[in-house]
Amino acid sequence: MDRCIVLVDAGYLLGAAASLLAGEPSRSRITVDHTALIQGLRERAEADTERPLLRIYWFDGAPDRVPQPEHRRLRVMPRVTVRLGALTRSDGRWAQKGVDAAMHAELTELARNGACSDVVLVTGDGDLLPGMMAAKEHGVAVHLWAVQAADGDYNQSEDLVAEADERRVLDRVWITKAVRAKELTGVCAPPPAPRPEIAAILSAPLPESALAASAEQAAAPHPAAAPRAQENGDRHPATKGVPTPKDLAALRAPGVHHPKEPASATLRWSSDKGWVDRPGAPAEPPEAAALPTLAQLTTAEQRWADREEDITTVGGDPYEVGQVFARRWMGRLPEQHNLQKLGAMYPRIPHRIDGELLRYAARFGLLAHKDDQIDEHDRYAIRAGFWREIDVRTAAEHAPAGE
């Protein structure tokens, strides 16, 4: 049939794009507009092959083959089919399993059934060479696309390149229409200038216990702390005495500075960065327990609508995720005075709501490639997005009429 089909090895496409734009192949270093990427693939394939598109097959790996948020968004797009292999972790690195075999099987089956006249392969793996040769034997023209290599050289198997009927390189200009590198800094939160609300969270007062721990740390610094403090002096002035959660956990560990501290004391990941709960001691103001969670405010119909919105319109940016969560929570509050209660606790988010917020963020792939934990930088961004949305809503309600 006079149609074209595109087979995409997502690991190759996005990994090579990350190398080109961010200097390393980690997909966590880039942000992808999947709608723009799919549209770009379709337009380029139809222009190159001069055939209408039948379908785009997107091959990727996922832990336990469970679709991630990006896969759920992709598979509801027109003319897109998602095929998942396994994603396994070995020696601290993620590796795809079964993706090449799935691409080989799909390629040979499509060619054998005469489903298309042209097939576009976006891959670099030489394991697909037998499938490419089989497709050619069935009369299919094979177009091989590469992502521009960061070092200007090929990032594909030489045999694969030699066997292809047509070859094309997707250059930086084409890639950046749908993919961009994330801006990373050397600290756990973005600089204050673009997002001052994060700076406000970082500079918020700590509980008395945390301040006491910080004072002790300053009086008896760890031998390894001096070089770090000197190196990071501009970013975390010593006069503020704001320990990180790890610092505080170490200070409160039994046998370090507090030999009598109970072993059951646990660090709570709350927005104040340094709250330690102890058995029998209240962890937060009593009014925090009265604040309803989003789950309690959400009906079954709303839950379905939320899921559809998450799949189709919500991206994976941590700041945006925090905004979406806050918008839903505020919109469903039966009593708006709860907003004032929450505002009085700033910058701390009550544990129940904070935990729910982070669990919601985990749905968007923010756990991937980070040892199954949300990165500290992303945690601050998630909570900053939450507080920003709360602040916008509160300011709008108190604005004078006519403004």
mmCIF file of C-alpha atoms in Angstrom:
data_model
loop_
_atom_site.group_PDB
_atom_site.id
_atom_site.type_symbol
_atom_site.label_atom_id
_atom_site.label_comp_id
_atom_site.label_asym_id
_atom_site.label_seq_id
_atom_site.Cartn_x
_atom_site.Cartn_y
_atom_site.Cartn_z
ATOM 1 C CA MET A 1 0.000 0.000 0.000
ATOM 2 C CA ASP A 2 1.202 3.518 -0.744
ATOM 3 C CA ARG A 3 1.467 4.616 2.870
ATOM 4 C CA CYS A 4 4.327 5.284 5.255
ATOM 5 C CA ILE A 5 4.865 4.075 8.806
ATOM 6 C CA VAL A 6 7.251 5.522 11.394
ATOM 7 C CA LEU A 7 8.933 3.325 14.017
ATOM 8 C CA VAL A 8 10.541 5.339 16.810
ATOM 9 C CA ASP A 9 13.022 4.046 19.358
ATOM 10 C CA ALA A 10 12.212 6.615 22.067
ATOM 11 C CA GLY A 11 15.322 5.720 24.059
ATOM 12 C CA TYR A 12 17.504 6.599 21.086
ATOM 13 C CA LEU A 13 15.561 9.676 19.960
ATOM 14 C CA LEU A 14 15.277 11.328 23.374
ATOM 15 C CA GLY A 15 18.654 10.151 24.654
ATOM 16 C CA ALA A 16 20.427 11.531 21.589
ATOM 17 C CA ALA A 17 18.420 14.764 21.875
ATOM 18 C CA ALA A 18 19.509 15.091 25.510
ATOM 19 C CA SER A 19 23.146 14.574 24.511
ATOM 20 C CA LEU A 20 22.816 17.212 21.820
ATOM 21 C CA LEU A 21 21.021 19.827 23.914
ATOM 22 C CA ALA A 22 22.122 19.110 27.487
ATOM 23 C CA GLY A 23 25.489 17.413 27.053
ATOM 24 C CA GLU A 24 24.491 14.042 28.502
ATOM 25 C CA PRO A 25 22.064 11.296 27.420
ATOM 26 C CA SER A 26 19.847 11.482 30.520
ATOM 27 C CA ARG A 27 16.230 12.121 29.539
ATOM 28 C CA SER A 28 15.672 13.822 32.900
ATOM 29 C CA ARG A 29 17.747 16.706 31.529
ATOM 30 C CA ILE A 30 15.206 17.627 28.833
ATOM 31 C CA THR A 31 11.573 18.672 28.561
ATOM 32 C CA VAL A 32 9.586 17.221 25.668
ATOM 33 C CA ASP A 33 6.477 18.616 23.984
ATOM 34 C CA HIS A 34 5.144 15.269 22.768
ATOM 35 C CA THR A 35 2.328 16.813 20.733
ATOM 36 C CA ALA A 36 4.786 18.955 18.777
ATOM 37 C CA LEU A 37 7.217 16.044 18.441
ATOM 38 C CA ILE A 38 4.599 13.680 16.997
ATOM 39 C CA GLN A 39 3.342 16.365 14.625
ATOM 40 C CA GLY A 40 6.906 17.051 13.496
ATOM 41 C CA LEU A 41 7.560 13.359 12.852
ATOM 42 C CA ARG A 42 4.373 13.050 10.843
ATOM 43 C CA GLU A 43 5.031 16.089 8.675
ATOM 44 C CA ARG A 44 8.645 15.131 7.998
ATOM 45 C CA ALA A 45 7.743 11.508 7.184
ATOM 46 C CA GLU A 46 5.004 12.489 4.734
ATOM 47 C CA ALA A 47 7.304 15.034 3.066
ATOM 48 C CA ASP A 48 10.264 12.650 2.775
ATOM 49 C CA THR A 49 8.350 9.592 1.572
ATOM 50 C CA GLU A 50 5.666 11.471 -0.393
ATOM 51 C CA ARG A 51 3.187 9.068 1.147
ATOM 52 C CA PRO A 52 0.367 9.650 3.663
ATOM 53 C CA LEU A 53 1.046 8.445 7.181
ATOM 54 C CA LEU A 54 -0.632 5.275 8.354
ATOM 55 C CA ARG A 55 0.717 5.202 11.896
ATOM 56 C CA ILE A 56 3.572 6.105 14.232
ATOM 57 C CA TYR A 57 4.790 3.317 16.512
ATOM 58 C CA TRP A 58 6.462 4.600 19.680
ATOM 59 C CA PHE A 59 8.738 2.023 21.335
ATOM 60 C CA ASP A 60 9.944 2.739 24.859
ATOM 61 C CA GLY A 61 10.820 1.091 28.141
ATOM 62 C CA ALA A 62 8.856 1.393 31.403
ATOM 63 C CA PRO A 63 9.311 -0.140 34.863
ATOM 64 C CA ASP A 64 7.350 -3.419 34.901
ATOM 65 C CA ARG A 65 6.006 -2.320 31.479
ATOM 66 C CA VAL A 66 3.552 -0.014 33.267
ATOM 67 C CA PRO A 67 2.735 3.043 31.102
ATOM 68 C CA GLN A 68 4.193 6.275 32.468
ATOM 69 C CA PRO A 69 2.364 9.628 32.121
ATOM 70 C CA GLU A 70 4.096 10.415 28.822
ATOM 71 C CA HIS A 71 3.037 7.028 27.439
ATOM 72 C CA ARG A 72 -0.570 7.600 28.484
ATOM 73 C CA ARG A 73 -0.552 10.958 26.713
ATOM 74 C CA LEU A 74 1.029 9.508 23.588
ATOM 75 C CA ARG A 75 -1.285 6.554 23.180
ATOM 76 C CA VAL A 76 -4.414 8.720 23.016
ATOM 77 C CA MET A 77 -2.971 10.819 20.197
ATOM 78 C CA PRO A 78 -4.275 10.159 16.662
ATOM 79 C CA ARG A 79 -2.240 7.684 14.603
ATOM 80 C CA VAL A 80 0.070 6.797 17.506
ATOM 81 C CA THR A 81 0.569 3.308 18.930
ATOM 82 C CA VAL A 82 2.744 2.771 22.011
ATOM 83 C CA ARG A 83 4.708 -0.432 22.497
ATOM 84 C CA LEU A 84 6.468 -0.900 25.844
ATOM 85 C CA GLY A 85 9.445 -2.986 26.796
ATOM 86 C CA ALA A 86 10.837 -3.369 30.292
ATOM 87 C CA LEU A 87 12.977 -0.761 32.037
ATOM 88 C CA THR A 88 15.382 -2.293 34.504
ATOM 89 C CA ARG A 89 17.978 -0.786 36.839
ATOM 90 C CA SER A 90 21.471 -2.241 36.977
ATOM 91 C CA ASP A 91 24.613 -0.736 38.522
ATOM 92 C CA GLY A 92 22.740 2.495 39.167
ATOM 93 C CA ARG A 93 21.674 2.917 35.535
ATOM 94 C CA TRP A 94 18.411 2.326 33.687
ATOM 95 C CA ALA A 95 18.386 0.012 30.660
ATOM 96 C CA GLN A 96 15.661 -0.946 28.186
ATOM 97 C CA LYS A 97 14.883 -4.622 27.664
ATOM 98 C CA GLY A 98 12.836 -6.045 24.813
ATOM 99 C CA VAL A 99 12.450 -2.784 22.860
ATOM 100 C CA ASP A 100 14.726 -3.827 19.967
ATOM 101 C CA ALA A 101 13.018 -7.222 19.697
ATOM 102 C CA ALA A 102 9.593 -5.553 19.612
ATOM 103 C CA MET A 103 10.710 -3.125 16.887
ATOM 104 C CA HIS A 104 12.188 -5.997 14.839
ATOM 105 C CA ALA A 105 8.975 -8.035 15.118
ATOM 106 C CA GLU A 106 6.767 -5.071 14.172
ATOM 107 C CA LEU A 107 8.958 -4.091 11.221
ATOM 108 C CA THR A 108 9.040 -7.570 9.691
ATOM 109 C CA GLU A 109 5.309 -8.145 10.264
ATOM 110 C CA LEU A 110 4.316 -4.854 8.626
ATOM 111 C CA ALA A 111 6.546 -5.565 5.634
ATOM 112 C CA ARG A 112 5.322 -9.153 5.278
ATOM 113 C CA ASN A 113 1.680 -8.021 5.312
ATOM 114 C CA GLY A 114 2.269 -5.233 2.794
ATOM 115 C CA ALA A 115 0.944 -2.645 5.252
ATOM 116 C CA CYS A 116 3.101 0.128 3.810
ATOM 117 C CA SER A 117 5.372 1.053 0.934
ATOM 118 C CA ASP A 118 7.811 3.083 3.046
ATOM 119 C CA VAL A 119 8.956 2.739 6.611
ATOM 120 C CA VAL A 120 10.884 5.338 8.597
ATOM 121 C CA LEU A 121 13.171 4.051 11.355
ATOM 122 C CA VAL A 122 14.301 6.447 14.071
ATOM 123 C CA THR A 123 16.917 4.336 15.789
ATOM 124 C CA GLY A 124 20.624 3.725 16.015
ATOM 125 C CA ASP A 125 20.786 0.110 17.143
ATOM 126 C CA GLY A 126 22.473 -2.378 14.825
ATOM 127 C CA ASP A 127 20.249 -5.159 16.211
ATOM 128 C CA LEU A 128 17.571 -3.960 13.794
ATOM 129 C CA LEU A 129 19.722 -4.767 10.754
ATOM 130 C CA PRO A 130 18.079 -8.183 10.076
ATOM 131 C CA GLY A 131 14.623 -6.586 10.293
ATOM 132 C CA MET A 132 15.654 -3.830 7.916
ATOM 133 C CA MET A 133 16.975 -6.374 5.409
ATOM 134 C CA ALA A 134 13.781 -8.445 5.661
ATOM 135 C CA ALA A 135 11.632 -5.359 5.047
ATOM 136 C CA LYS A 136 13.640 -4.507 1.937
ATOM 137 C CA GLU A 137 13.183 -8.048 0.623
ATOM 138 C CA HIS A 138 9.419 -7.529 0.878
ATOM 139 C CA GLY A 139 9.629 -4.434 -1.303
ATOM 140 C CA VAL A 140 9.522 -1.791 1.427
ATOM 141 C CA ALA A 141 11.712 1.300 1.116
ATOM 142 C CA VAL A 142 13.530 1.910 4.400
ATOM 143 C CA HIS A 143 14.302 5.467 5.515
ATOM 144 C CA LEU A 144 16.752 5.766 8.425
ATOM 145 C CA TRP A 145 16.690 8.939 10.507
ATOM 146 C CA ALA A 146 19.403 9.979 12.925
ATOM 147 C CA VAL A 147 19.487 12.673 15.577
ATOM 148 C CA GLN A 148 22.357 15.090 15.055
ATOM 149 C CA ALA A 149 25.215 13.832 17.218
ATOM 150 C CA ALA A 150 26.661 16.153 19.831
ATOM 151 C CA ASP A 151 30.196 15.572 18.556
ATOM 152 C CA GLY A 152 29.244 15.878 14.887
ATOM 153 C CA ASP A 153 29.774 12.162 14.231
ATOM 154 C CA TYR A 154 27.256 9.359 13.654
ATOM 155 C CA ASN A 155 25.425 7.980 16.678
ATOM 156 C CA GLN A 156 24.087 4.993 14.755
ATOM 157 C CA SER A 157 25.343 1.565 13.772
ATOM 158 C CA GLU A 158 27.530 1.836 10.656
ATOM 159 C CA ASP A 159 25.949 -1.319 9.193
ATOM 160 C CA LEU A 160 22.467 0.104 9.758
ATOM 161 C CA VAL A 161 23.414 3.328 7.978
ATOM 162 C CA ALA A 162 24.918 1.414 5.042
ATOM 163 C CA GLU A 163 21.850 -0.796 4.567
ATOM 164 C CA ALA A 164 19.206 1.965 4.582
ATOM 165 C CA ASP A 165 17.660 3.101 1.302
ATOM 166 C CA GLU A 166 17.428 6.729 2.390
ATOM 167 C CA ARG A 167 19.101 8.598 5.240
ATOM 168 C CA ARG A 168 18.331 11.838 7.002
ATOM 169 C CA VAL A 169 19.678 13.695 10.043
ATOM 170 C CA LEU A 170 17.259 15.482 12.373
ATOM 171 C CA ASP A 171 19.304 18.553 13.207
ATOM 172 C CA ARG A 172 19.317 20.828 16.237
ATOM 173 C CA VAL A 173 16.847 23.264 14.645
ATOM 174 C CA TRP A 174 14.309 20.483 14.073
ATOM 175 C CA ILE A 175 14.846 18.928 17.518
ATOM 176 C CA THR A 176 14.410 22.196 19.418
ATOM 177 C CA LYS A 177 10.922 22.677 17.990
ATOM 178 C CA ALA A 178 9.737 20.039 20.464
ATOM 179 C CA VAL A 179 12.597 19.417 22.903
ATOM 180 C CA ARG A 180 14.465 21.798 25.176
ATOM 181 C CA ALA A 181 17.138 21.377 27.828
ATOM 182 C CA LYS A 182 16.170 21.990 31.432
ATOM 183 C CA GLU A 183 17.943 24.833 33.147
ATOM 184 C CA LEU A 184 19.834 23.378 36.081
ATOM 185 C CA THR A 185 21.655 25.170 38.843
ATOM 186 C CA GLY A 186 24.111 23.962 41.440
ATOM 187 C CA VAL A 187 21.632 24.416 44.280
ATOM 188 C CA CYS A 188 18.540 22.522 45.333
ATOM 189 C CA ALA A 189 16.196 25.271 44.130
ATOM 190 C CA PRO A 190 16.135 27.651 41.170
ATOM 191 C CA PRO A 191 17.664 31.125 41.586
ATOM 192 C CA PRO A 192 15.400 33.658 43.340
ATOM 193 C CA ALA A 193 15.047 35.935 40.329
ATOM 194 C CA PRO A 194 12.690 33.889 38.121
ATOM 195 C CA ARG A 195 10.761 32.309 40.989
ATOM 196 C CA PRO A 196 10.957 34.430 44.151
ATOM 197 C CA GLU A 197 8.385 32.259 45.906
ATOM 198 C CA ILE A 198 10.943 29.444 46.102
ATOM 199 C CA ALA A 199 13.397 31.789 47.755
ATOM 200 C CA ALA A 200 10.677 32.654 50.277
ATOM 201 C CA ILE A 201 10.225 28.986 51.124
ATOM 202 C CA LEU A 202 13.962 28.487 51.508
ATOM 203 C CA SER A 203 14.366 31.531 53.751
ATOM 204 C CA ALA A 204 11.339 30.847 55.952
ATOM 205 C CA PRO A 205 11.893 30.550 59.728
ATOM 206 C CA LEU A 206 12.638 27.091 61.020
ATOM 207 C CA PRO A 207 11.108 25.464 64.107
ATOM 208 C CA GLU A 208 12.981 25.984 67.374
ATOM 209 C CA SER A 209 14.327 22.449 67.305
ATOM 210 C CA ALA A 210 15.865 22.975 63.888
ATOM 211 C CA LEU A 211 17.381 26.306 64.881
ATOM 212 C CA ALA A 212 18.905 24.709 67.974
ATOM 213 C CA ALA A 213 20.337 21.918 65.865
ATOM 214 C CA SER A 214 21.742 24.443 63.428
ATOM 215 C CA ALA A 215 23.394 26.380 66.275
ATOM 216 C CA GLU A 216 25.004 23.201 67.561
ATOM 217 C CA GLN A 217 26.258 22.406 64.091
ATOM 218 C CA ALA A 218 27.819 25.856 63.816
ATOM 219 C CA ALA A 219 29.502 25.463 67.205
ATOM 220 C CA ALA A 220 30.917 22.012 66.425
ATOM 221 C CA PRO A 221 31.207 21.642 62.664
ATOM 222 C CA HIS A 222 31.906 18.313 61.079
ATOM 223 C CA PRO A 223 35.496 18.098 59.695
ATOM 224 C CA ALA A 224 34.155 17.711 56.165
ATOM 225 C CA ALA A 225 31.737 20.600 56.521
ATOM 226 C CA ALA A 226 34.243 23.443 56.261
ATOM 227 C CA PRO A 227 35.216 22.901 52.618
ATOM 228 C CA ARG A 228 31.566 22.516 51.629
ATOM 229 C CA ALA A 229 30.534 25.622 53.511
ATOM 230 C CA GLN A 230 33.382 27.580 51.926
ATOM 231 C CA GLU A 231 32.480 26.296 48.498
ATOM 232 C CA ASN A 232 28.778 27.088 48.889
ATOM 233 C CA GLY A 233 29.159 30.238 50.956
ATOM 234 C CA ASP A 234 27.538 32.475 48.385
ATOM 235 C CA ARG A 235 24.520 30.234 48.075
ATOM 236 C CA HIS A 236 23.856 29.418 51.757
ATOM 237 C CA PRO A 237 25.248 32.142 54.041
ATOM 238 C CA ALA A 238 26.361 30.748 57.381
ATOM 239 C CA THR A 239 24.512 33.492 59.272
ATOM 240 C CA LYS A 240 21.150 32.024 58.326
ATOM 241 C CA GLY A 241 21.956 28.621 59.761
ATOM 242 C CA VAL A 242 19.482 26.744 57.550
ATOM 243 C CA PRO A 243 20.378 23.028 57.556
ATOM 244 C CA THR A 244 19.270 20.761 54.778
ATOM 245 C CA PRO A 245 16.982 17.832 55.658
ATOM 246 C CA LYS A 246 19.971 15.497 55.472
ATOM 247 C CA ASP A 247 21.985 17.744 57.794
ATOM 248 C CA LEU A 248 19.159 17.838 60.303
ATOM 249 C CA ALA A 249 18.632 14.093 60.125
ATOM 250 C CA ALA A 250 22.338 13.564 60.818
ATOM 251 C CA LEU A 251 22.285 16.013 63.723
ATOM 252 C CA ARG A 252 19.312 14.265 65.304
ATOM 253 C CA ALA A 253 20.598 10.747 64.733
ATOM 254 C CA PRO A 254 21.221 8.826 67.977
ATOM 255 C CA GLY A 255 24.829 8.946 69.084
ATOM 256 C CA VAL A 256 25.862 11.956 66.982
ATOM 257 C CA HIS A 257 25.106 15.195 68.873
ATOM 258 C CA HIS A 258 22.174 13.846 70.844
ATOM 259 C CA PRO A 259 23.025 10.404 72.293
ATOM 260 C CA LYS A 260 19.727 10.324 74.191
ATOM 261 C CA GLU A 261 17.600 11.199 71.182
ATOM 262 C CA PRO A 262 15.056 8.414 70.559
ATOM 263 C CA ALA A 263 15.838 6.276 67.548
ATOM 264 C CA SER A 264 12.226 6.575 66.384
ATOM 265 C CA ALA A 265 12.564 10.320 65.673
ATOM 266 C CA THR A 266 11.981 10.728 61.959
ATOM 267 C CA LEU A 267 12.565 13.562 59.552
ATOM 268 C CA ARG A 268 9.352 14.729 57.925
ATOM 269 C CA TRP A 269 9.631 16.046 54.383
ATOM 270 C CA SER A 270 7.528 19.112 54.901
ATOM 271 C CA SER A 271 7.864 22.512 53.302
ATOM 272 C CA ASP A 272 9.768 23.933 56.254
ATOM 273 C CA LYS A 273 12.669 21.594 55.334
ATOM 274 C CA GLY A 274 13.582 20.753 58.893
ATOM 275 C CA TRP A 275 10.752 19.478 61.038
ATOM 276 C CA VAL A 276 11.472 16.495 63.249
ATOM 277 C CA ASP A 277 8.541 14.628 64.766
ATOM 278 C CA ARG A 278 8.901 12.937 68.113
ATOM 279 C CA PRO A 279 6.571 10.334 69.625
ATOM 280 C CA GLY A 280 3.772 12.011 71.545
ATOM 281 C CA ALA A 281 4.544 15.527 70.330
ATOM 282 C CA PRO A 282 2.165 17.358 67.982
ATOM 283 C CA ALA A 283 3.798 17.741 64.584
ATOM 284 C CA GLU A 284 1.713 20.668 63.341
ATOM 285 C CA PRO A 285 -1.011 23.092 64.431
ATOM 286 C CA PRO A 286 -4.342 21.441 65.349
ATOM 287 C CA GLU A 287 -6.198 23.340 62.615
ATOM 288 C CA ALA A 288 -4.073 21.558 59.998
ATOM 289 C CA ALA A 289 -5.941 18.321 60.727
ATOM 290 C CA ALA A 290 -9.230 20.036 59.875
ATOM 291 C CA LEU A 291 -8.119 20.866 56.335
ATOM 292 C CA PRO A 292 -9.632 18.385 53.859
ATOM 293 C CA THR A 293 -7.432 16.573 51.350
ATOM 294 C CA LEU A 294 -8.050 16.723 47.618
ATOM 295 C CA ALA A 295 -9.166 13.084 47.647
ATOM 296 C CA GLN A 296 -11.869 13.922 50.205
ATOM 297 C CA LEU A 297 -13.099 16.800 48.023
ATOM 298 C CA THR A 298 -13.151 14.873 44.748
ATOM 299 C CA THR A 299 -16.131 12.956 43.381
ATOM 300 C CA ALA A 300 -15.854 9.926 41.108
ATOM 301 C CA GLU A 301 -16.841 12.048 38.100
ATOM 302 C CA GLN A 302 -14.220 14.675 38.948
ATOM 303 C CA ARG A 303 -11.600 11.973 39.410
ATOM 304 C CA TRP A 304 -12.271 10.736 35.876
ATOM 305 C CA ALA A 305 -12.088 14.282 34.490
ATOM 306 C CA ASP A 306 -8.823 14.882 36.404
ATOM 307 C CA ARG A 307 -7.327 11.774 34.873
ATOM 308 C CA GLU A 308 -8.248 12.918 31.371
ATOM 309 C CA GLU A 309 -6.755 16.352 32.017
ATOM 310 C CA ASP A 310 -3.557 14.820 33.394
ATOM 311 C CA ILE A 311 -3.167 12.687 30.283
ATOM 312 C CA THR A 312 -3.982 15.287 27.667
ATOM 313 C CA THR A 313 -2.955 18.715 28.955
ATOM 314 C CA VAL A 314 -0.768 18.578 32.064
ATOM 315 C CA GLY A 315 2.947 18.424 31.371
ATOM 316 C CA GLY A 316 5.614 17.002 33.640
ATOM 317 C CA ASP A 317 7.055 20.307 34.851
ATOM 318 C CA PRO A 318 7.177 20.159 38.689
ATOM 319 C CA TYR A 319 6.109 23.794 39.095
ATOM 320 C CA GLU A 320 3.071 23.262 36.849
ATOM 321 C CA VAL A 321 2.137 20.065 38.700
ATOM 322 C CA GLY A 322 2.022 21.994 41.980
ATOM 323 C CA GLN A 323 -0.184 24.660 40.390
ATOM 324 C CA VAL A 324 -2.648 22.125 38.989
ATOM 325 C CA PHE A 325 -2.982 20.373 42.345
ATOM 326 C CA ALA A 326 -3.570 23.665 44.201
ATOM 327 C CA ARG A 327 -6.106 24.847 41.607
ATOM 328 C CA ARG A 328 -8.174 21.695 42.021
ATOM 329 C CA TRP A 329 -7.965 21.759 45.814
ATOM 330 C CA MET A 330 -9.048 25.405 46.044
ATOM 331 C CA GLY A 331 -11.819 25.011 43.473
ATOM 332 C CA ARG A 332 -13.445 22.220 45.478
ATOM 333 C CA LEU A 333 -13.239 23.719 48.949
ATOM 334 C CA PRO A 334 -16.771 24.048 50.349
ATOM 335 C CA GLU A 335 -15.640 26.674 52.861
ATOM 336 C CA GLN A 336 -13.177 29.265 51.629
ATOM 337 C CA HIS A 337 -12.029 30.165 55.139
ATOM 338 C CA ASN A 338 -9.846 27.059 54.842
ATOM 339 C CA LEU A 339 -7.654 29.117 52.550
ATOM 340 C CA GLN A 340 -6.956 31.527 55.389
ATOM 341 C CA LYS A 341 -6.093 28.593 57.662
ATOM 342 C CA LEU A 342 -3.635 27.288 55.104
ATOM 343 C CA GLY A 343 -2.163 30.723 54.462
ATOM 344 C CA ALA A 344 -1.397 31.130 58.162
ATOM 345 C CA MET A 345 0.837 28.037 57.973
ATOM 346 C CA TYR A 346 2.952 29.349 55.074
ATOM 347 C CA PRO A 347 5.422 28.089 53.939
ATOM 348 C CA ARG A 348 4.592 24.786 55.544
ATOM 349 C CA ILE A 349 2.048 22.538 53.841
ATOM 350 C CA PRO A 350 0.208 20.215 56.277
ATOM 351 C CA HIS A 351 1.595 16.715 56.125
ATOM 352 C CA ARG A 352 -1.530 15.052 54.745
ATOM 353 C CA ILE A 353 -1.865 17.545 51.908
ATOM 354 C CA ASP A 354 1.874 17.680 51.323
ATOM 355 C CA GLY A 355 2.090 13.895 51.026
ATOM 356 C CA GLU A 356 -0.872 13.856 48.673
ATOM 357 C CA LEU A 357 0.775 16.574 46.583
ATOM 358 C CA LEU A 358 4.018 14.603 46.230
ATOM 359 C CA ARG A 359 2.159 11.390 45.405
ATOM 360 C CA TYR A 360 0.272 13.271 42.702
ATOM 361 C CA ALA A 361 3.571 14.624 41.331
ATOM 362 C CA ALA A 362 4.985 11.088 41.190
ATOM 363 C CA ARG A 363 2.401 10.204 38.522
ATOM 364 C CA PHE A 364 4.180 12.484 36.076
ATOM 365 C CA GLY A 365 7.412 10.531 35.925
ATOM 366 C CA LEU A 366 9.243 12.698 38.461
ATOM 367 C CA LEU A 367 10.495 9.540 40.179
ATOM 368 C CA ALA A 368 12.192 8.234 37.042
ATOM 369 C CA HIS A 369 15.994 8.036 37.061
ATOM 370 C CA LYS A 370 16.153 9.404 40.596
ATOM 371 C CA ASP A 371 16.420 6.295 42.755
ATOM 372 C CA ASP A 372 12.648 6.185 43.204
ATOM 373 C CA GLN A 373 12.596 9.524 45.050
ATOM 374 C CA ILE A 374 11.546 12.968 43.933
ATOM 375 C CA ASP A 375 14.607 15.136 43.475
ATOM 376 C CA GLU A 376 15.039 17.871 46.111
ATOM 377 C CA HIS A 377 15.087 20.552 43.396
ATOM 378 C CA ASP A 378 11.748 19.236 42.100
ATOM 379 C CA ARG A 379 10.244 19.094 45.603
ATOM 380 C CA TYR A 380 10.829 22.796 46.099
ATOM 381 C CA ALA A 381 9.479 23.559 42.627
ATOM 382 C CA ILE A 382 6.334 21.467 43.244
ATOM 383 C CA ARG A 383 5.601 23.257 46.510
ATOM 384 C CA ALA A 384 6.458 26.643 45.046
ATOM 385 C CA GLY A 385 3.912 26.050 42.269
ATOM 386 C CA PHE A 386 1.356 25.079 44.909
ATOM 387 C CA TRP A 387 1.924 28.241 46.967
ATOM 388 C CA ARG A 388 2.012 30.441 43.878
ATOM 389 C CA GLU A 389 -1.463 29.289 42.860
ATOM 390 C CA ILE A 390 -2.759 29.767 46.406
ATOM 391 C CA ASP A 391 -1.286 33.273 46.461
ATOM 392 C CA VAL A 392 -2.836 34.218 43.108
ATOM 393 C CA ARG A 393 -6.273 33.025 44.229
ATOM 394 C CA THR A 394 -6.064 34.769 47.592
ATOM 395 C CA ALA A 395 -4.888 38.028 46.022
ATOM 396 C CA ALA A 396 -7.742 37.925 43.498
ATOM 397 C CA GLU A 397 -10.341 37.451 46.240
ATOM 398 C CA HIS A 398 -9.031 40.418 48.229
ATOM 399 C CA ALA A 399 -8.553 42.735 45.254
ATOM 400 C CA PRO A 400 -10.843 45.810 45.281
ATOM 401 C CA ALA A 401 -13.801 45.663 42.906
ATOM 402 C CA GLY A 402 -13.041 46.997 39.433
ATOM 403 C CA GLU A 403 -9.367 46.037 39.445
#
